[in-house]
CSV table of C-alpha atoms in Angstrom, one decimal:
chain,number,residue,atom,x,y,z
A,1,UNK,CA,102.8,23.5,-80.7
A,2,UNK,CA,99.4,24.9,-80.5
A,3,UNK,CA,95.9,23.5,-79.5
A,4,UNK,CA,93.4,24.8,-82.0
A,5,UNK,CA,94.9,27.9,-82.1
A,6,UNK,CA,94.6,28.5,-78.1
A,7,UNK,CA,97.6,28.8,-77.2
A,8,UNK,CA,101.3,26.9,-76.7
A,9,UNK,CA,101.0,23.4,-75.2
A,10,UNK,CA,103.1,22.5,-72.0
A,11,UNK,CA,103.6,19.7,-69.4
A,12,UNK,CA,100.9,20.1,-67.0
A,13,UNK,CA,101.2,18.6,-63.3
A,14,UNK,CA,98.5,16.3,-62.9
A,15,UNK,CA,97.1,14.3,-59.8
A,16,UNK,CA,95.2,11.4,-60.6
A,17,UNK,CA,92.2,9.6,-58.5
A,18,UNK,CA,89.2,7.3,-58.9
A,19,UNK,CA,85.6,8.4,-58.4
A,20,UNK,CA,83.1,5.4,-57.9
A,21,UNK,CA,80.1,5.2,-55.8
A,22,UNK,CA,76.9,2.8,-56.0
A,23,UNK,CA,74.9,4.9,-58.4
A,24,UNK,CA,75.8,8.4,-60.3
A,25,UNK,CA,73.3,10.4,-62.3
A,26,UNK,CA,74.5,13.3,-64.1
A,27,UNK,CA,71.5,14.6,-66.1
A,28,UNK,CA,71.3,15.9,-69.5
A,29,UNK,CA,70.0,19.3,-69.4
A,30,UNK,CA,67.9,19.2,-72.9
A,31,UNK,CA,66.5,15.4,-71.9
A,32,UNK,CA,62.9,17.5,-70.4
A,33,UNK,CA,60.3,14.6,-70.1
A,34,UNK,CA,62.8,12.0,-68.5
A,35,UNK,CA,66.3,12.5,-66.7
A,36,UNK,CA,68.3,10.5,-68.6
A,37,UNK,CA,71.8,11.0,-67.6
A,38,UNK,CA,75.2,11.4,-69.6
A,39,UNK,CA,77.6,8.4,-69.7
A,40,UNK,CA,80.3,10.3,-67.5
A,41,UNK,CA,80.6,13.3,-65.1
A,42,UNK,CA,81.0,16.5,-67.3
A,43,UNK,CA,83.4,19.2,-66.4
A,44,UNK,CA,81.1,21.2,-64.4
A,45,UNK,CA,80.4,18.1,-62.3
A,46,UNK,CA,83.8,17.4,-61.9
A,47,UNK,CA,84.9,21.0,-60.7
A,48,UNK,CA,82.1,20.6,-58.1
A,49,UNK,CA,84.1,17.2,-56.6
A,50,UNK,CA,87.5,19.3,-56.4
A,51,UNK,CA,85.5,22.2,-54.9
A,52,UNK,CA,83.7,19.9,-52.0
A,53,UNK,CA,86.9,18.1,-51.6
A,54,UNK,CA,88.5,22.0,-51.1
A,55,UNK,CA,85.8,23.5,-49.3
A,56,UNK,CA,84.6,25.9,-51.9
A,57,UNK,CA,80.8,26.6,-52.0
A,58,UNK,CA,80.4,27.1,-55.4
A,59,UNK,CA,83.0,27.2,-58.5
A,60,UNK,CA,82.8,30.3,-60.3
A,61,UNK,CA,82.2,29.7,-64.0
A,62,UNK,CA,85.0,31.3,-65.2
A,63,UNK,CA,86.7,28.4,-63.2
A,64,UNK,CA,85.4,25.7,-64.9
A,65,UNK,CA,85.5,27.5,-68.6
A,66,UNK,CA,89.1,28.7,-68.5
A,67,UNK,CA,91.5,25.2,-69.4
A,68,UNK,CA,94.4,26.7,-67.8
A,69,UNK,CA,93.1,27.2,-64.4
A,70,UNK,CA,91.4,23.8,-64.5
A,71,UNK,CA,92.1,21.0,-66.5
A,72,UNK,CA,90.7,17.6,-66.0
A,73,UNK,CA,90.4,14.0,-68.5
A,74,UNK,CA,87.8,11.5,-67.1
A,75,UNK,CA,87.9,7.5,-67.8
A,76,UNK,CA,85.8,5.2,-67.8
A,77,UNK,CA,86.9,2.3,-65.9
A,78,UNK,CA,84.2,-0.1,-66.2
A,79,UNK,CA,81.4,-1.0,-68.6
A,80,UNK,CA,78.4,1.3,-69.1
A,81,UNK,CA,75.5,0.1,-67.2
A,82,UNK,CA,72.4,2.3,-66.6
A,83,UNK,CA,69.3,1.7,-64.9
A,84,UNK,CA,65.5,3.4,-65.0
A,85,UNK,CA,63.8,4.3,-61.4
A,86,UNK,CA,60.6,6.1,-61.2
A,87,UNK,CA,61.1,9.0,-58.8
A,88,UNK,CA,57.8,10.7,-57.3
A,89,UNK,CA,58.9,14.3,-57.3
A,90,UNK,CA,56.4,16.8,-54.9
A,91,UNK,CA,55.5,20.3,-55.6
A,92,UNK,CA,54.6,20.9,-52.0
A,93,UNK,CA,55.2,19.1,-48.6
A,94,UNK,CA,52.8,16.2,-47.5
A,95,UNK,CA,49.6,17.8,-46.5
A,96,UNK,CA,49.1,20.4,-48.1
A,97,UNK,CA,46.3,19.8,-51.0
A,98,UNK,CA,45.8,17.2,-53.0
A,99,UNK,CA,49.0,14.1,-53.5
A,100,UNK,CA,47.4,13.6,-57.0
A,101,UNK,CA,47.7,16.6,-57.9
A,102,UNK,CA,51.1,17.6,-56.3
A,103,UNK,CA,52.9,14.4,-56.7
A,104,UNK,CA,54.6,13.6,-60.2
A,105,UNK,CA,56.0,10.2,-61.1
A,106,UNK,CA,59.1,11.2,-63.2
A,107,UNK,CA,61.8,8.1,-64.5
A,108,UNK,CA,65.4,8.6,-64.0
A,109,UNK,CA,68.3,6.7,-65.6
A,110,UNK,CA,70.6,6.4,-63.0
A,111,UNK,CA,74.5,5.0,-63.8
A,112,UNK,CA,74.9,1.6,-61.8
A,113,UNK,CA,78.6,1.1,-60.2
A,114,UNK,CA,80.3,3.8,-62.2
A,115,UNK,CA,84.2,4.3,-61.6
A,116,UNK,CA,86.0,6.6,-63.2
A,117,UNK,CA,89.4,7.6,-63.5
A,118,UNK,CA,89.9,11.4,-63.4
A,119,UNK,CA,92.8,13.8,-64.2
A,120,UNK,CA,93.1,17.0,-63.0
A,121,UNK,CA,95.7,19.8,-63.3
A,122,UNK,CA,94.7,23.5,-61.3
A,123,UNK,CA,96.8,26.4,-62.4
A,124,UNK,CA,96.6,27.7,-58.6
A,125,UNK,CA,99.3,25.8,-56.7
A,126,UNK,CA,98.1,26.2,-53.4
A,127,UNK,CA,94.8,24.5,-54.2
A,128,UNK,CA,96.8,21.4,-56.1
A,129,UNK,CA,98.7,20.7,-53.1
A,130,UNK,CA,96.2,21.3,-50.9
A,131,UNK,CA,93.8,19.2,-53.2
A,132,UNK,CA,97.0,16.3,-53.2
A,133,UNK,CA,96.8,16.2,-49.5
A,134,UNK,CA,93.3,15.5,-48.8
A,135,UNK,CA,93.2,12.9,-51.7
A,136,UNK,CA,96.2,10.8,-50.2
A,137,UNK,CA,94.6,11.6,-46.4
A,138,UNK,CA,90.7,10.6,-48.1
A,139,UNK,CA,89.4,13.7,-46.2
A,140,UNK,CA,87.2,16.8,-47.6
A,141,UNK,CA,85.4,19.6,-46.6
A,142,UNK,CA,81.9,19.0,-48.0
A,143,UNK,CA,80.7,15.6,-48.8
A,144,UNK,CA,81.4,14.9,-52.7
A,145,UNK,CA,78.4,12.9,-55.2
A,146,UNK,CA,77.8,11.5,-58.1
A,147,UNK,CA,75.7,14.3,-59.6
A,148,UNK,CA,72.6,14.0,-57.2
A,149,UNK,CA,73.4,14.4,-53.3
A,150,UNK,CA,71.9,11.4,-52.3
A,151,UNK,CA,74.6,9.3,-54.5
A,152,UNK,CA,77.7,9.8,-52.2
A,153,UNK,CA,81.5,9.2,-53.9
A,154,UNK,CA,84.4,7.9,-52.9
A,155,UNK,CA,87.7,9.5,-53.7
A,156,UNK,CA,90.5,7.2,-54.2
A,157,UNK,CA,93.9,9.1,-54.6
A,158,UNK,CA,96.1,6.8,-57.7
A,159,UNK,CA,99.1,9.5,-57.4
A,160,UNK,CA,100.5,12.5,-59.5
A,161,UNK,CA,102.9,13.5,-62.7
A,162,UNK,CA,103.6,15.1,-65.2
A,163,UNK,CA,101.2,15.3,-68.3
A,164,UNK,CA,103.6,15.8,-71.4
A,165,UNK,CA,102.0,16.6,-74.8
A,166,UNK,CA,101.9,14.3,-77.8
A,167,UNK,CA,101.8,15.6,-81.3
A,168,UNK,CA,98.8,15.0,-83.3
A,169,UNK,CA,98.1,11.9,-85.6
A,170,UNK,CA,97.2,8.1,-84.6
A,171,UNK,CA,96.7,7.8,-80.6
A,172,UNK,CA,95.0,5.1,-78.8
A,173,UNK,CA,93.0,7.8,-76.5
A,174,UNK,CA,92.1,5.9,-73.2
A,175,UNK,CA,89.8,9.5,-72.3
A,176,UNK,CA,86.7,11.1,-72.9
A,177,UNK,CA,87.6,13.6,-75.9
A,178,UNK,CA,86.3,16.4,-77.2
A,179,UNK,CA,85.1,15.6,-81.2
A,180,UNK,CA,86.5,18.6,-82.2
A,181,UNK,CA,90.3,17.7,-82.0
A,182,UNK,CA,89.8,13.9,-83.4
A,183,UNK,CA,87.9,12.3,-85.9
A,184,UNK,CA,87.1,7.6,-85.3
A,185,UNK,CA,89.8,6.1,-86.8
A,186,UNK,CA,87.1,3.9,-89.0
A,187,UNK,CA,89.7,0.8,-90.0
A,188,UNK,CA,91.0,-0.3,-86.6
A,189,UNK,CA,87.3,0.5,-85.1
A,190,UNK,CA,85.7,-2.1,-87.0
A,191,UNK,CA,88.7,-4.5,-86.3
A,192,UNK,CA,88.1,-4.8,-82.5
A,193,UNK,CA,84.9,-6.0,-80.7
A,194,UNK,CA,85.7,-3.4,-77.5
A,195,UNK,CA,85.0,-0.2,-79.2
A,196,UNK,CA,81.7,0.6,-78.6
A,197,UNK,CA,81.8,4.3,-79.1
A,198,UNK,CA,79.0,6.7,-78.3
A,199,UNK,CA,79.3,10.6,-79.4
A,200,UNK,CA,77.6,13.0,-76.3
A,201,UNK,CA,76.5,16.5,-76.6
A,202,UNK,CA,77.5,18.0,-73.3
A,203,UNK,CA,76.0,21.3,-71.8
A,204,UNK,CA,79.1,23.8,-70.8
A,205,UNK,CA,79.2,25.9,-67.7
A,206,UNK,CA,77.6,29.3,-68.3
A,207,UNK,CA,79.6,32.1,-70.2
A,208,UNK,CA,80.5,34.5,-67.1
A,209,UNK,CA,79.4,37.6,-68.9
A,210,UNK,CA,76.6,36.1,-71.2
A,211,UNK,CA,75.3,33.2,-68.5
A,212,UNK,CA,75.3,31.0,-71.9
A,213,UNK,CA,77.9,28.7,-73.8
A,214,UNK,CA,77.4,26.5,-76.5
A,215,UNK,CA,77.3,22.6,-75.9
A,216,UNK,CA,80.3,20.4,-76.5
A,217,UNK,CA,80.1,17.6,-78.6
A,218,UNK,CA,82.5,14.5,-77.2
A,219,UNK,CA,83.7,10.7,-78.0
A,220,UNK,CA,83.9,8.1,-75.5
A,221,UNK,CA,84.4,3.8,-75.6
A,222,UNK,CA,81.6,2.8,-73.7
A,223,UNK,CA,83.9,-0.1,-73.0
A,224,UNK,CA,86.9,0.5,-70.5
A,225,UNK,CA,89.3,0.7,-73.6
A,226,UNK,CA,91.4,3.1,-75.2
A,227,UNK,CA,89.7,4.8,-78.5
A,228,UNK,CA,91.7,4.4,-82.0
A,229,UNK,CA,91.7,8.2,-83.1
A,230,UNK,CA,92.9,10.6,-85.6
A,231,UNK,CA,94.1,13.2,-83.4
A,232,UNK,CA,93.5,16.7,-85.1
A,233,UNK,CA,95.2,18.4,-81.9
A,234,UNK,CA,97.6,17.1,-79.3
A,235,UNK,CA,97.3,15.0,-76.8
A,236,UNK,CA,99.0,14.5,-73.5
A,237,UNK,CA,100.7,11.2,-72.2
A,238,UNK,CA,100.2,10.7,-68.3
A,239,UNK,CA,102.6,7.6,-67.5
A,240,UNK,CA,101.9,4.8,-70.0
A,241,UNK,CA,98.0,5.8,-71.4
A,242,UNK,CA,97.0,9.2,-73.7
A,243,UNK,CA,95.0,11.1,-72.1
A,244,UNK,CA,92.7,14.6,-73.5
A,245,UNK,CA,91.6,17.2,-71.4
A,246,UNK,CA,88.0,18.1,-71.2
């Protein structure tokens, strides 16, 4: 079986872990007059938990772009809830000139209580064991956030398994997805008062040659419930949910 023409699917070994904190904010890069934030922690935010939890200073983009040498599926485990602070930014330190005309008064959306469920398979098997060991010991190298480094995180390690792929068709998708392998199963949507689906255009990590990717678009349930979906490509089943990689 093929994924959009990317290649053959296979099983992937995935550990699985929950990242909560008291507040997240993972900021939509075209949102310029306020930082609103996106609904869940992209890809790119994601790699940059595994690579504080690994001790690596900064993820190469490649890393992030290729799927095989990082894979990860993010849910959300609780209900959306968001929340507008005002934020005095400073062009300067105290002291220096004028505070009215250094100091600007900028709102954030921040995410209140987030926890997600994230799945993660790395092609390098020295770094998935390694990354397995420090999850079940709740140790890291750097200190891992929720997309601003005041908004600490706290890894909790659920276990590992195999990721085995499901053909395409009708799934119950309890994931983020990507919009282009599914398409909203309309019928059973409008049946059931806990799909409150949003669609999310996401900024990708930088092309490594080009510095520039197009944005992804993707579905989510804003409530913590699996998605009806027309799946276009596989998916993978991890245990007893469907899950779809990033």
């Amino acid at each position: 079986r093929r994924n959009g023409g990317t290649g053959p699917m296979h099983a992937k070994r995935v550990l699985a872990f929950t990242l909560t904190g008291q507040f997240g904010h993972f900021r939509r890069g075209y949102a310029t007059r306020t930082g609103l934030t996106y609904p869940f922690p992209p890809k790119t935010a994601i790699a940059g938990v595994i690579g504080a939890v690994l001790g690596i200073p900064k993820p190469h983009p490649a890393w992030t772009l290729d799927p095989e040498a990082l894979a990860v599926a993010v849910k959300p485990n609780v209900p959306l809830r968001t929340l507008m602070i005002p934020i005095t930014f400073r062009q300067a330190p105290p002291g220096r000139g004028s505070d009215a005309q250094l100091a600007t008064l900028i709102p954030l959306e921040f995410l209140v209580r987030p926890s997600y469920t994230v799945y993660v398979s790395l092609a390098d098997e020295a770094r998935m064991a390694e990354l397995q060991q420090r999850l079940e010991d709740h140790t890291c190298i750097y200190t891992p956030y929720l997309g601003i480094t005041e908004l600490i995180a706290d890894l909790t390690y659920l276990g590992d398994g195999l990721a085995r792929p499901e053909p395409p068709g009708a799934k119950e998708v309890a994931t983020v997805v990507p919009k282009r392998c599914c398409w909203l199963d309309m019928d059973r949507v409008s049946q059931d008062d806990r799909c409150l689906f949003q669609e999310v255009l996401v900024q990708n990590a930088g092309h490594p040659n080009t510095g520039f990717q197009p944005p992804e678009r993707y579905l989510l349930n804003l409530n913590p419930h699996p998605l009806p979906l027309q799946m276009m490509a596989p998916a993978y089943r991890f245990q007893d949910e469907v899950i779809a990689f990033l």
